[in-house]
Amino acid sequence: MSISGMARIIAQALAAVAVSLTTAQGGIVTLRSHDRSIEITGQLLSFDGGSYVLRAATGDLTVQAGLVTCEGACPPRPQDGRIVISGANAFGQNLMPMLIDYFALMQDMELGRSAGDSPHEEVFVLRRGDGTVYVEFLVRSGGTAGVMTGLMDGTVTLGMLSALPEIAQRQALVDTLGEVPNTPTEFAVALDGLAFVVSPQNPLKALSMDQIAGIYAGTITNWAQLGGPDHAITPYMLDRDMGEGGFFTETFLKARGLVYGATIQEVGDTETLNRRIMADPFGIGFTGVGNVDGPRILSLRGACGILSRPDGFGVAAQEYPLSNRLYLVDSGVARSAAMQDFLDFIQTEAAQTAVYNAGYIDDRITRQSVAAQGRRMQNMILEPAVQGSGDIGTLAGDLQTASRLSTTFRFQYGYADFDARSSHDLANLAAYLGQMDLTGREVLVLGFTDSEGTARTNTVLSKRRADFVAAELHKALGDRGNSIHITAKGYGESSPLVCNDTPRGRDINRRVEVWIRDRS
C-alpha cells in the first residue's frame, strides 16, 4: 500500500466518525491495511459495500473497505464476476495482458482471450480445472480520459494510469459528481519513459526538448535546421489527446505556448508507429521505452549540454527527465476475492517478471558500476553551476571501487524528508541489502542537491538528507542493520544528473543515491 493509502486509514481512525446506530449488526472483526502495518479491531455495526462501520475502543469508526482486508465475522464480499480495467493505450495493449497471463499461471487457471464488443477492448477469462469461471477481466485500452470518473461512478474497477491525478483534478471530479464516498487507492506497477525515436538511418543522436517541440509545432520542418540531411521532417504520433500524446501536448507544446503543426501523421497503435518510423529515414516519433521495437532512441540534450538517455537504469532511478511510473488505481470499494488476489499478485516477484518480459522497467533493484556511470563526471564539467567545485575530486575518489543501486530517494525543494513514493522504495532496499553478503563492504548513502542557493547551504542540506535516509534504512534493516556499515555523506550540487535550468531538472538533481563499495 502507498503512504497516501495508509495515511487515509490513520486519518479515518483518528477522525472517529460517530454513527447514530445504537444496536450491533454483527460480531467482532479485525480490519488490516494491505501491508499489515495498521490493524483495527471492533464490533461490526454496518457494511454498505463501500465502508465498514465498527465500534472500537476509541469510538465508532468508518473505514473505507478498499483500503483494508477483513477478518472475523465479516460480511460477504462482492461476487467475483467481471473486473473492468480501463486506461492508457500501451498499458492495456502490452503490459496488462502479460500481467493477467502470469496471474493465471500463478493461480493455476486456464486463460481464454478474445476480442471485446468495442475497439480497444479485450476479454480475459480465467477458469478453474472443472471449467467454471473464476473471474473475467475486461481490458479497455482506449486512453485515460474518463478513467477517474469511471472509478467514482462504478463503471471502472481498475484504472491504468501513467501519472496519478493531481489534487486539483480529484477535487474537480468531486465537484462534478458531488459527494464521493470512496477514495481510490494506487499501486505502482512498473516504470517507463517517453522515448523519441528515428530510423537507424538517421545520423542524429540527440535533440533538445525545445527542438522536439519545434518539430511538432511546425517551426522546425527540415533536418538541416538541426544539423542533419536536407530533407523535410515527418513527425509521427499516437492520439494527441491520450496517453503519451496527452503528456507530450502538455509538457512540450502547451508549456511553451505552442500548438501542433499541420504535418503531423497520427497512427493508431505503437506497432504501426514502429513500422512507419523504420520505413521512413526522415521520420520521428515518440512512445514509451517499453514499446520501442526497431527504431533508434534519441538522447535528450539539456541546455547546459548534458545528455540523458532512457536506458533501463536511468528510468529505474528516475533520472531520465521523461521517466514515470505506471499505476493501477482501484475504486476504493470492497474488493472481491479475485480482485484482492490480483492486487496481491501485482506486488509479487512474479508480477515484476511479467513487467520485465513485457518490455517495461520493473521495480527490482539493479546495480551499475562506476565505469557505467562515467557520464556523470562529464556532467560536472558541463554544468556551469558546479564548475570548480572542490567536491568533484573527493567524490571521484569515494566512488572509485563502488557500484550504484538503482534505488534513488528524492526530496521537495528545501526539505529533508521523503516524498510520497520513498517508503515503498526504502522497504525494497532494506530487503535487498538484508539478503546480501556485505562482509568487507560498506553502503554509501550520498546526498546531492540542485544548484539553487549557496554551495555551502546545499552541502549542509545534502548531508542532512543523506543522514535521514541512512537512519531510516538502519531502522528498516532491524537487527540486520547492526552488521551493515552505512556511511552518509553530502556533496551538495557537485554532481548533476541533468541540467538545473528547469523545475523538472532540479527535481531530479535533489536526491540521495545508494552505493556499495569495498571498505578500505
Coordinates of C-alpha atoms in Angstrom, one line a residue:
M1 CA 0.0 0.0 0.0
S2 CA 1.1 3.5 -0.7
I3 CA 1.9 6.1 2.0
S4 CA -1.2 8.0 1.0
G5 CA -3.3 4.9 1.4
M6 CA -2.1 4.2 4.9
A7 CA -2.5 7.8 5.8
R8 CA -6.1 7.7 4.8
I9 CA -6.7 4.8 7.2
I10 CA -5.0 6.6 10.0
A11 CA -7.0 9.8 9.2
Q12 CA -10.2 7.8 9.3
A13 CA -9.4 6.2 12.6
L14 CA -8.3 9.5 14.2
A15 CA -11.4 11.2 12.9
A16 CA -13.5 8.7 14.9
V17 CA -16.5 9.3 12.8
A18 CA -19.5 8.6 15.0
V19 CA -22.6 6.9 13.7
S20 CA -26.1 7.0 15.1
L21 CA -26.6 3.3 15.2
T22 CA -27.3 2.0 18.8
T23 CA -27.6 -1.7 18.2
A24 CA -24.9 -4.0 16.9
Q25 CA -25.4 -5.6 13.5
G26 CA -22.6 -8.1 13.6
G27 CA -19.8 -9.7 15.5
I28 CA -16.1 -8.9 16.1
V29 CA -14.0 -8.1 13.1
T30 CA -10.4 -7.1 12.5
L31 CA -9.5 -4.7 9.7
R32 CA -5.9 -4.7 8.4
S33 CA -4.2 -2.5 5.9
H34 CA -2.9 -4.5 2.9
D35 CA 0.7 -4.2 4.0
R36 CA -0.5 -5.3 7.6
S37 CA 1.1 -2.3 9.2
I38 CA -2.2 -1.0 10.7
E39 CA -4.9 -3.0 12.5
I40 CA -8.3 -2.0 14.0
T41 CA -10.5 -4.5 15.9
G42 CA -14.1 -3.8 17.0
Q43 CA -17.7 -4.8 16.7
L44 CA -19.2 -4.5 13.2
L45 CA -22.1 -2.1 13.1
S46 CA -22.8 -1.9 9.4
F47 CA -21.4 -2.5 5.9
D48 CA -22.7 -0.8 2.8
G49 CA -20.4 -2.4 0.3
G50 CA -18.1 0.5 0.4
S51 CA -17.3 1.2 4.0
Y52 CA -17.2 -0.7 7.3
V53 CA -18.6 1.0 10.4
L54 CA -17.4 -0.6 13.7
R55 CA -17.3 0.1 17.4
A56 CA -13.7 0.1 18.6
A57 CA -12.1 1.1 21.9
T58 CA -11.6 4.6 20.6
G59 CA -15.3 5.0 19.5
D60 CA -17.3 4.4 16.4
L61 CA -15.2 4.4 13.2
T62 CA -15.9 4.4 9.5
V63 CA -13.2 2.7 7.4
Q64 CA -13.1 2.5 3.6
A65 CA -13.4 -1.1 2.5
G66 CA -11.0 -0.9 -0.4
L67 CA -8.1 0.1 1.9
V68 CA -8.3 -3.0 4.2
T69 CA -8.9 -6.7 4.5
C70 CA -11.5 -8.0 6.9
E71 CA -11.1 -11.0 9.3
G72 CA -13.6 -12.4 11.7
A73 CA -17.4 -12.0 11.5
C74 CA -17.1 -10.2 8.1
P75 CA -20.0 -9.5 5.7
P76 CA -20.0 -11.4 2.4
R77 CA -17.6 -9.9 -0.2
P78 CA -18.9 -8.9 -3.7
Q79 CA -19.1 -11.7 -6.2
D80 CA -16.0 -12.1 -8.4
G81 CA -17.9 -11.5 -11.7
R82 CA -16.2 -9.1 -14.1
I83 CA -13.3 -6.8 -13.4
V84 CA -13.2 -3.8 -15.7
I85 CA -9.7 -2.4 -16.3
S86 CA -9.5 0.8 -18.3
G87 CA -6.9 3.4 -19.2
A88 CA -3.6 4.0 -21.0
N89 CA -3.3 2.6 -24.5
A90 CA 0.1 0.9 -24.3
F91 CA -0.5 -0.2 -20.7
G92 CA -3.7 -2.1 -21.7
Q93 CA -2.3 -3.5 -25.0
N94 CA 1.1 -4.6 -23.9
L95 CA 1.6 -4.8 -20.1
M96 CA -1.8 -5.8 -18.8
P97 CA -2.2 -8.9 -21.0
M98 CA 1.2 -10.1 -19.7
L99 CA 0.2 -9.5 -16.1
I100 CA -3.0 -11.4 -16.5
D101 CA -1.2 -14.2 -18.2
Y102 CA 1.2 -14.6 -15.3
F103 CA -1.6 -14.2 -12.8
A104 CA -3.5 -17.1 -14.4
L105 CA -0.3 -19.2 -14.3
M106 CA 0.2 -18.4 -10.6
Q107 CA -3.4 -19.2 -9.8
D108 CA -3.2 -22.5 -11.8
M109 CA -6.1 -21.4 -14.0
E110 CA -6.8 -21.8 -17.7
L111 CA -6.8 -18.5 -19.6
G112 CA -9.0 -17.6 -22.5
R113 CA -8.6 -14.4 -24.5
S114 CA -11.0 -12.8 -27.1
A115 CA -11.9 -9.5 -28.6
G116 CA -14.4 -7.3 -26.8
D117 CA -17.5 -5.7 -28.1
S118 CA -15.8 -2.4 -29.0
P119 CA -12.4 -1.4 -30.5
H120 CA -9.5 -1.4 -27.9
E121 CA -11.4 -4.0 -25.8
E122 CA -10.2 -7.5 -24.9
V123 CA -11.8 -10.1 -22.6
F124 CA -9.7 -12.5 -20.5
V125 CA -11.5 -15.3 -18.8
L126 CA -9.8 -17.4 -16.0
R127 CA -11.4 -20.9 -15.5
R128 CA -10.8 -23.4 -12.8
G129 CA -9.8 -27.0 -13.5
D130 CA -13.5 -28.0 -13.6
G131 CA -14.2 -25.4 -16.3
T132 CA -16.1 -23.0 -14.0
V133 CA -15.3 -19.3 -14.4
Y134 CA -13.1 -17.8 -11.6
V135 CA -13.0 -14.3 -12.9
E136 CA -13.4 -12.3 -16.1
F137 CA -11.3 -9.3 -17.0
L138 CA -12.5 -6.7 -19.5
V139 CA -9.5 -4.6 -20.5
R140 CA -10.2 -1.3 -22.3
S141 CA -7.1 0.4 -23.7
G142 CA -8.7 3.4 -25.3
G143 CA -6.9 6.1 -23.2
T144 CA -7.1 7.6 -19.7
A145 CA -9.9 10.1 -20.4
G146 CA -12.9 9.2 -18.2
V147 CA -11.0 6.7 -16.0
M148 CA -11.3 8.6 -12.8
T149 CA -14.9 9.3 -13.4
G150 CA -15.5 5.6 -14.1
L151 CA -13.8 4.7 -10.8
M152 CA -16.0 7.1 -8.9
D153 CA -19.3 6.0 -10.6
G154 CA -18.5 2.3 -10.5
T155 CA -18.2 1.6 -14.3
V156 CA -14.4 1.0 -13.9
T157 CA -12.9 -1.4 -11.4
L158 CA -9.2 -0.6 -12.0
G159 CA -7.7 2.3 -13.8
M160 CA -4.4 2.1 -15.7
L161 CA -2.6 5.5 -15.4
S162 CA 0.8 6.7 -16.4
A163 CA 0.6 9.6 -13.8
L164 CA -1.6 10.0 -10.7
P165 CA -4.2 12.7 -10.9
E166 CA -3.3 16.0 -9.2
I167 CA -5.2 17.1 -6.1
A168 CA -6.9 19.8 -8.3
Q169 CA -8.1 17.1 -10.7
R170 CA -9.5 15.0 -7.9
Q171 CA -11.3 18.0 -6.5
A172 CA -12.7 18.8 -9.9
L173 CA -14.1 15.3 -10.1
V174 CA -15.7 15.7 -6.7
D175 CA -17.2 19.0 -7.8
T176 CA -18.7 17.3 -10.9
L177 CA -20.0 14.1 -9.2
G178 CA -21.0 15.6 -5.9
E179 CA -20.1 13.7 -2.7
V180 CA -17.7 10.8 -3.5
P181 CA -18.0 8.0 -0.9
N182 CA -14.7 6.2 -1.6
T183 CA -11.1 7.3 -2.3
P184 CA -9.1 5.4 -5.0
T185 CA -6.0 3.6 -3.9
E186 CA -3.0 3.4 -6.1
F187 CA -0.5 0.6 -6.7
A188 CA 2.8 1.2 -8.5
V189 CA 3.2 -1.5 -11.2
A190 CA 6.2 -0.6 -13.5
L191 CA 8.4 2.2 -14.7
D192 CA 8.6 3.6 -18.2
G193 CA 9.9 6.7 -20.0
L194 CA 8.9 8.7 -23.1
A195 CA 11.4 7.9 -25.8
F196 CA 11.9 9.8 -29.1
V197 CA 12.8 7.6 -32.0
V198 CA 14.1 7.9 -35.5
S199 CA 15.1 5.4 -38.2
P200 CA 18.5 3.8 -37.7
Q201 CA 19.5 5.5 -41.0
N202 CA 19.1 9.0 -39.4
P203 CA 22.5 10.3 -38.4
L204 CA 21.3 12.5 -35.5
K205 CA 22.0 11.1 -32.0
A206 CA 20.4 13.8 -29.7
L207 CA 17.9 16.6 -29.7
S208 CA 16.8 19.2 -27.1
M209 CA 13.3 19.3 -25.8
D210 CA 12.9 22.8 -27.5
Q211 CA 13.9 21.3 -30.8
I212 CA 11.5 18.4 -30.5
A213 CA 8.7 20.9 -29.6
G214 CA 9.6 22.9 -32.6
I215 CA 9.3 19.8 -34.9
Y216 CA 5.8 19.0 -33.7
A217 CA 4.7 22.7 -33.7
G218 CA 5.9 23.1 -37.3
T219 CA 8.5 25.7 -36.7
I220 CA 11.3 23.2 -37.5
T221 CA 10.5 21.4 -40.7
N222 CA 13.8 20.3 -42.2
W223 CA 16.5 18.1 -40.7
A224 CA 19.1 20.5 -42.0
Q225 CA 17.9 23.0 -39.3
L226 CA 19.2 20.5 -36.7
G227 CA 22.4 19.6 -38.4
G228 CA 21.1 16.7 -40.3
P229 CA 20.3 16.0 -44.0
D230 CA 18.5 18.5 -46.2
H231 CA 15.1 16.8 -46.1
A232 CA 11.6 17.5 -44.8
I233 CA 10.8 16.1 -41.3
T234 CA 7.8 13.8 -40.9
P235 CA 6.6 13.8 -37.3
Y236 CA 4.5 10.8 -36.2
M237 CA 2.5 10.3 -33.1
L238 CA -0.4 8.4 -31.5
D239 CA -3.6 10.1 -30.4
R240 CA -2.5 13.6 -29.3
D241 CA -5.2 13.7 -26.5
M242 CA -4.5 10.4 -24.8
G243 CA -1.6 8.6 -23.0
E244 CA 1.8 9.7 -24.2
G245 CA 0.2 12.1 -26.7
G246 CA -1.6 13.9 -23.9
F247 CA 1.6 14.1 -21.8
F248 CA 3.5 15.4 -24.8
T249 CA 0.9 18.0 -25.6
E250 CA 1.0 19.4 -22.0
T251 CA 4.8 19.1 -21.4
F252 CA 6.2 20.1 -24.8
L253 CA 3.6 22.3 -26.5
K254 CA 1.3 24.0 -24.0
A255 CA 4.2 24.6 -21.7
R256 CA 5.8 26.7 -24.5
G257 CA 2.6 28.3 -25.8
L258 CA 2.7 26.2 -29.0
V259 CA 0.1 24.2 -30.9
Y260 CA 0.5 21.3 -33.3
G261 CA 1.7 21.9 -36.9
A262 CA 0.0 20.8 -40.0
T263 CA 2.3 17.9 -41.0
I264 CA 1.6 15.5 -38.0
Q265 CA 0.9 12.0 -39.1
E266 CA -1.3 10.2 -36.4
V267 CA -1.1 6.4 -36.2
G268 CA -3.4 4.1 -34.4
D269 CA -1.1 2.0 -32.3
T270 CA 2.6 1.6 -31.2
E271 CA 3.2 -1.3 -33.7
T272 CA 2.2 0.9 -36.6
L273 CA 4.4 3.7 -35.2
N274 CA 7.4 1.5 -35.0
R275 CA 6.8 0.2 -38.5
R276 CA 6.3 3.7 -40.1
I277 CA 9.5 5.1 -38.4
M278 CA 11.6 2.1 -39.6
A279 CA 10.3 2.7 -43.2
D280 CA 10.9 6.4 -43.1
P281 CA 14.5 7.6 -42.8
F282 CA 13.2 11.2 -42.2
G283 CA 10.5 10.5 -39.7
I284 CA 10.5 11.0 -35.9
G285 CA 8.0 9.7 -33.3
F286 CA 7.7 9.0 -29.6
T287 CA 6.3 6.3 -27.4
G288 CA 7.1 4.6 -24.1
V289 CA 10.5 3.0 -23.8
G290 CA 8.9 -0.4 -23.4
N291 CA 7.1 -0.1 -26.7
V292 CA 10.1 0.7 -28.9
D293 CA 10.8 -2.1 -31.3
G294 CA 13.3 -1.4 -34.1
P295 CA 13.7 2.4 -34.3
R296 CA 16.8 4.1 -32.7
I297 CA 16.2 6.1 -29.4
L298 CA 17.5 9.6 -29.3
S299 CA 19.2 11.2 -26.3
L300 CA 17.8 14.4 -24.8
R301 CA 20.3 17.3 -24.8
G302 CA 19.9 19.8 -21.9
A303 CA 20.6 23.5 -22.2
C304 CA 24.0 23.0 -20.5
G305 CA 24.9 20.2 -22.8
I306 CA 24.2 17.2 -20.5
L307 CA 22.8 14.2 -22.4
S308 CA 20.0 12.0 -21.0
R309 CA 19.2 8.6 -22.5
P310 CA 16.2 6.5 -21.4
D311 CA 18.1 3.3 -20.6
G312 CA 16.9 0.8 -18.1
F313 CA 19.0 2.1 -15.2
G314 CA 18.2 5.7 -15.9
V315 CA 14.5 5.1 -16.0
A316 CA 14.6 2.8 -12.9
A317 CA 16.5 5.6 -11.0
Q318 CA 14.0 8.1 -12.4
E319 CA 16.8 10.4 -13.6
Y320 CA 15.7 10.4 -17.2
P321 CA 13.7 13.7 -17.4
L322 CA 10.7 11.9 -19.0
S323 CA 10.5 8.8 -16.9
N324 CA 7.4 7.9 -15.0
R325 CA 5.7 5.2 -13.0
L326 CA 2.7 3.2 -14.2
Y327 CA -0.1 2.8 -11.7
L328 CA -3.2 0.7 -11.2
V329 CA -5.8 2.6 -9.3
D330 CA -8.8 0.9 -7.7
S331 CA -12.2 2.4 -6.9
G332 CA -11.9 2.2 -3.1
V333 CA -15.0 -0.1 -2.7
A334 CA -15.0 -3.5 -1.2
R335 CA -12.9 -5.9 -3.3
S336 CA -14.0 -9.4 -4.4
A337 CA -11.7 -12.3 -3.6
A338 CA -10.4 -12.4 -7.2
M339 CA -9.8 -8.7 -7.2
Q340 CA -7.8 -8.9 -3.9
D341 CA -5.9 -11.9 -5.3
F342 CA -4.9 -9.9 -8.4
L343 CA -3.8 -6.8 -6.4
D344 CA -1.8 -9.0 -4.1
F345 CA -0.2 -10.6 -7.2
I346 CA 0.7 -7.2 -8.6
Q347 CA 3.1 -6.7 -5.6
T348 CA 4.9 -10.1 -6.1
E349 CA 8.2 -11.1 -7.8
A350 CA 6.2 -12.9 -10.4
A351 CA 4.5 -9.7 -11.4
Q352 CA 7.8 -7.9 -11.8
T353 CA 9.0 -10.7 -14.1
A354 CA 5.9 -10.1 -16.2
V355 CA 6.7 -6.4 -16.3
Y356 CA 10.2 -7.2 -17.5
N357 CA 9.0 -9.6 -20.1
A358 CA 6.5 -7.1 -21.4
G359 CA 9.5 -4.8 -22.2
Y360 CA 9.0 -2.3 -19.3
I361 CA 11.3 -1.4 -16.4
D362 CA 10.4 -3.5 -13.4
D363 CA 10.7 -2.3 -9.8
R364 CA 13.5 -4.7 -8.8
I365 CA 16.8 -3.1 -7.7
T366 CA 19.7 -3.3 -10.1
R367 CA 23.4 -2.3 -9.8
Q368 CA 25.6 -0.3 -12.1
S369 CA 29.4 0.1 -11.9
V370 CA 31.0 3.5 -11.5
A371 CA 32.5 3.0 -15.0
A372 CA 29.0 2.8 -16.5
Q373 CA 28.2 6.0 -14.5
G374 CA 31.2 7.7 -16.2
R375 CA 29.0 10.3 -17.9
R376 CA 28.3 12.0 -14.5
M377 CA 31.9 13.1 -14.3
Q378 CA 31.5 14.8 -17.7
N379 CA 28.2 16.4 -16.4
M380 CA 30.1 18.0 -13.6
I381 CA 32.2 19.9 -16.2
L382 CA 29.3 20.8 -18.5
E383 CA 27.0 22.2 -15.7
P384 CA 28.2 25.8 -15.1
A385 CA 26.9 25.8 -11.5
V386 CA 29.4 23.2 -10.3
Q387 CA 32.5 24.1 -12.3
G388 CA 35.4 24.5 -9.9
S389 CA 33.7 22.7 -7.1
G390 CA 36.3 21.1 -4.7
D391 CA 33.9 18.2 -4.1
I392 CA 34.5 16.7 -7.5
G393 CA 37.8 15.1 -6.7
T394 CA 36.6 13.8 -3.3
L395 CA 33.5 12.3 -4.9
A396 CA 35.5 10.6 -7.7
G397 CA 37.8 9.1 -5.0
D398 CA 34.9 7.8 -2.9
L399 CA 33.3 6.1 -5.9
Q400 CA 36.5 4.5 -7.3
T401 CA 35.6 0.9 -6.4
A402 CA 31.8 1.5 -5.9
S403 CA 28.7 0.3 -7.7
R404 CA 25.4 2.2 -7.6
L405 CA 22.0 0.8 -6.8
S406 CA 19.0 2.0 -8.9
T407 CA 17.1 2.9 -5.7
T408 CA 17.2 6.7 -5.5
F409 CA 15.3 8.9 -3.0
R410 CA 14.1 12.4 -4.0
F411 CA 13.1 15.4 -2.0
Q412 CA 11.0 18.5 -2.3
Y413 CA 12.9 21.8 -2.5
G414 CA 14.3 22.9 0.8
Y415 CA 13.1 19.8 2.7
A416 CA 14.9 16.8 4.1
D417 CA 12.1 14.3 4.4
F418 CA 10.8 11.7 2.0
D419 CA 8.5 12.2 -1.0
A420 CA 5.3 10.2 -1.4
R421 CA 6.9 7.0 -3.0
S422 CA 10.0 6.7 -0.9
S423 CA 8.6 4.4 1.9
H424 CA 8.0 1.7 -0.6
D425 CA 11.5 2.1 -2.1
L426 CA 13.0 2.0 1.4
A427 CA 11.4 -1.3 2.2
N428 CA 12.6 -2.8 -1.1
L429 CA 16.1 -1.5 -0.4
A430 CA 16.2 -3.0 3.1
A431 CA 15.0 -6.4 1.8
Y432 CA 17.7 -6.3 -1.0
L433 CA 20.6 -5.3 1.3
G434 CA 19.4 -7.8 4.0
Q435 CA 20.0 -10.7 1.6
M436 CA 23.5 -9.6 0.5
D437 CA 26.8 -10.7 1.9
L438 CA 28.4 -7.3 2.7
T439 CA 31.4 -8.6 4.5
G440 CA 34.3 -6.2 3.8
R441 CA 31.9 -3.7 2.2
E442 CA 30.0 -0.6 3.2
V443 CA 26.9 1.1 2.0
L444 CA 27.4 4.7 0.9
V445 CA 24.4 7.0 1.2
L446 CA 25.2 10.1 -0.8
G447 CA 23.2 13.3 -0.8
F448 CA 23.0 15.8 -3.7
T449 CA 21.1 19.0 -4.4
D450 CA 20.2 21.2 -7.3
S451 CA 22.1 24.5 -7.8
E452 CA 19.6 26.8 -6.1
G453 CA 21.0 28.5 -3.0
T454 CA 24.6 28.8 -1.9
A455 CA 27.1 26.0 -2.3
R456 CA 27.6 25.8 1.5
T457 CA 23.9 25.6 2.2
N458 CA 23.5 22.9 -0.4
T459 CA 26.3 20.8 1.1
V460 CA 24.7 21.0 4.5
L461 CA 21.3 20.2 3.2
S462 CA 22.5 17.2 1.1
K463 CA 24.2 15.8 4.2
R464 CA 21.0 16.2 6.3
R465 CA 19.1 14.3 3.6
A466 CA 21.8 11.5 3.5
D467 CA 21.8 11.3 7.3
F468 CA 18.0 11.0 7.2
V469 CA 18.0 8.2 4.6
A470 CA 20.8 6.3 6.4
A471 CA 18.9 6.5 9.7
E472 CA 15.6 5.3 8.1
L473 CA 17.5 2.5 6.3
H474 CA 19.1 1.4 9.6
K475 CA 15.7 1.2 11.2
A476 CA 14.2 -0.7 8.3
L477 CA 17.0 -3.3 8.4
G478 CA 16.2 -4.1 12.0
D479 CA 18.8 -6.4 13.6
R480 CA 20.5 -7.0 10.3
G481 CA 21.4 -3.3 10.3
N482 CA 23.8 -3.9 13.2
S483 CA 26.1 -5.9 10.9
I484 CA 26.0 -3.5 7.9
H485 CA 28.3 -0.5 7.8
I486 CA 26.4 2.6 6.5
T487 CA 28.2 5.9 5.7
A488 CA 26.3 9.1 4.9
K489 CA 27.9 12.0 3.0
G490 CA 26.7 15.2 1.4
Y491 CA 28.1 16.6 -1.9
G492 CA 25.7 19.5 -2.5
E493 CA 25.3 20.5 -6.1
S494 CA 28.6 18.9 -7.3
S495 CA 27.1 16.0 -9.4
P496 CA 24.1 17.0 -11.5
L497 CA 22.4 14.2 -13.5
V498 CA 20.6 16.7 -15.8
C499 CA 20.8 20.4 -16.3
N500 CA 19.5 22.7 -13.5
D501 CA 17.7 25.1 -15.8
T502 CA 14.2 23.6 -15.4
P503 CA 12.0 22.7 -12.4
R504 CA 12.0 19.0 -13.6
G505 CA 15.8 19.0 -13.9
R506 CA 16.2 20.4 -10.3
D507 CA 13.7 17.8 -9.0
I508 CA 15.9 15.1 -10.5
N509 CA 19.1 16.5 -9.0
R510 CA 17.7 16.8 -5.5
R511 CA 18.4 13.2 -4.4
V512 CA 20.1 10.6 -2.2
E513 CA 21.9 7.8 -4.0
V514 CA 22.9 4.4 -2.6
W515 CA 26.2 2.8 -3.5
I516 CA 28.2 -0.2 -2.3
R517 CA 32.0 -0.2 -2.2
D518 CA 34.8 -2.2 -0.6
R519 CA 35.9 -0.9 2.8
S520 CA 39.4 0.4 2.9

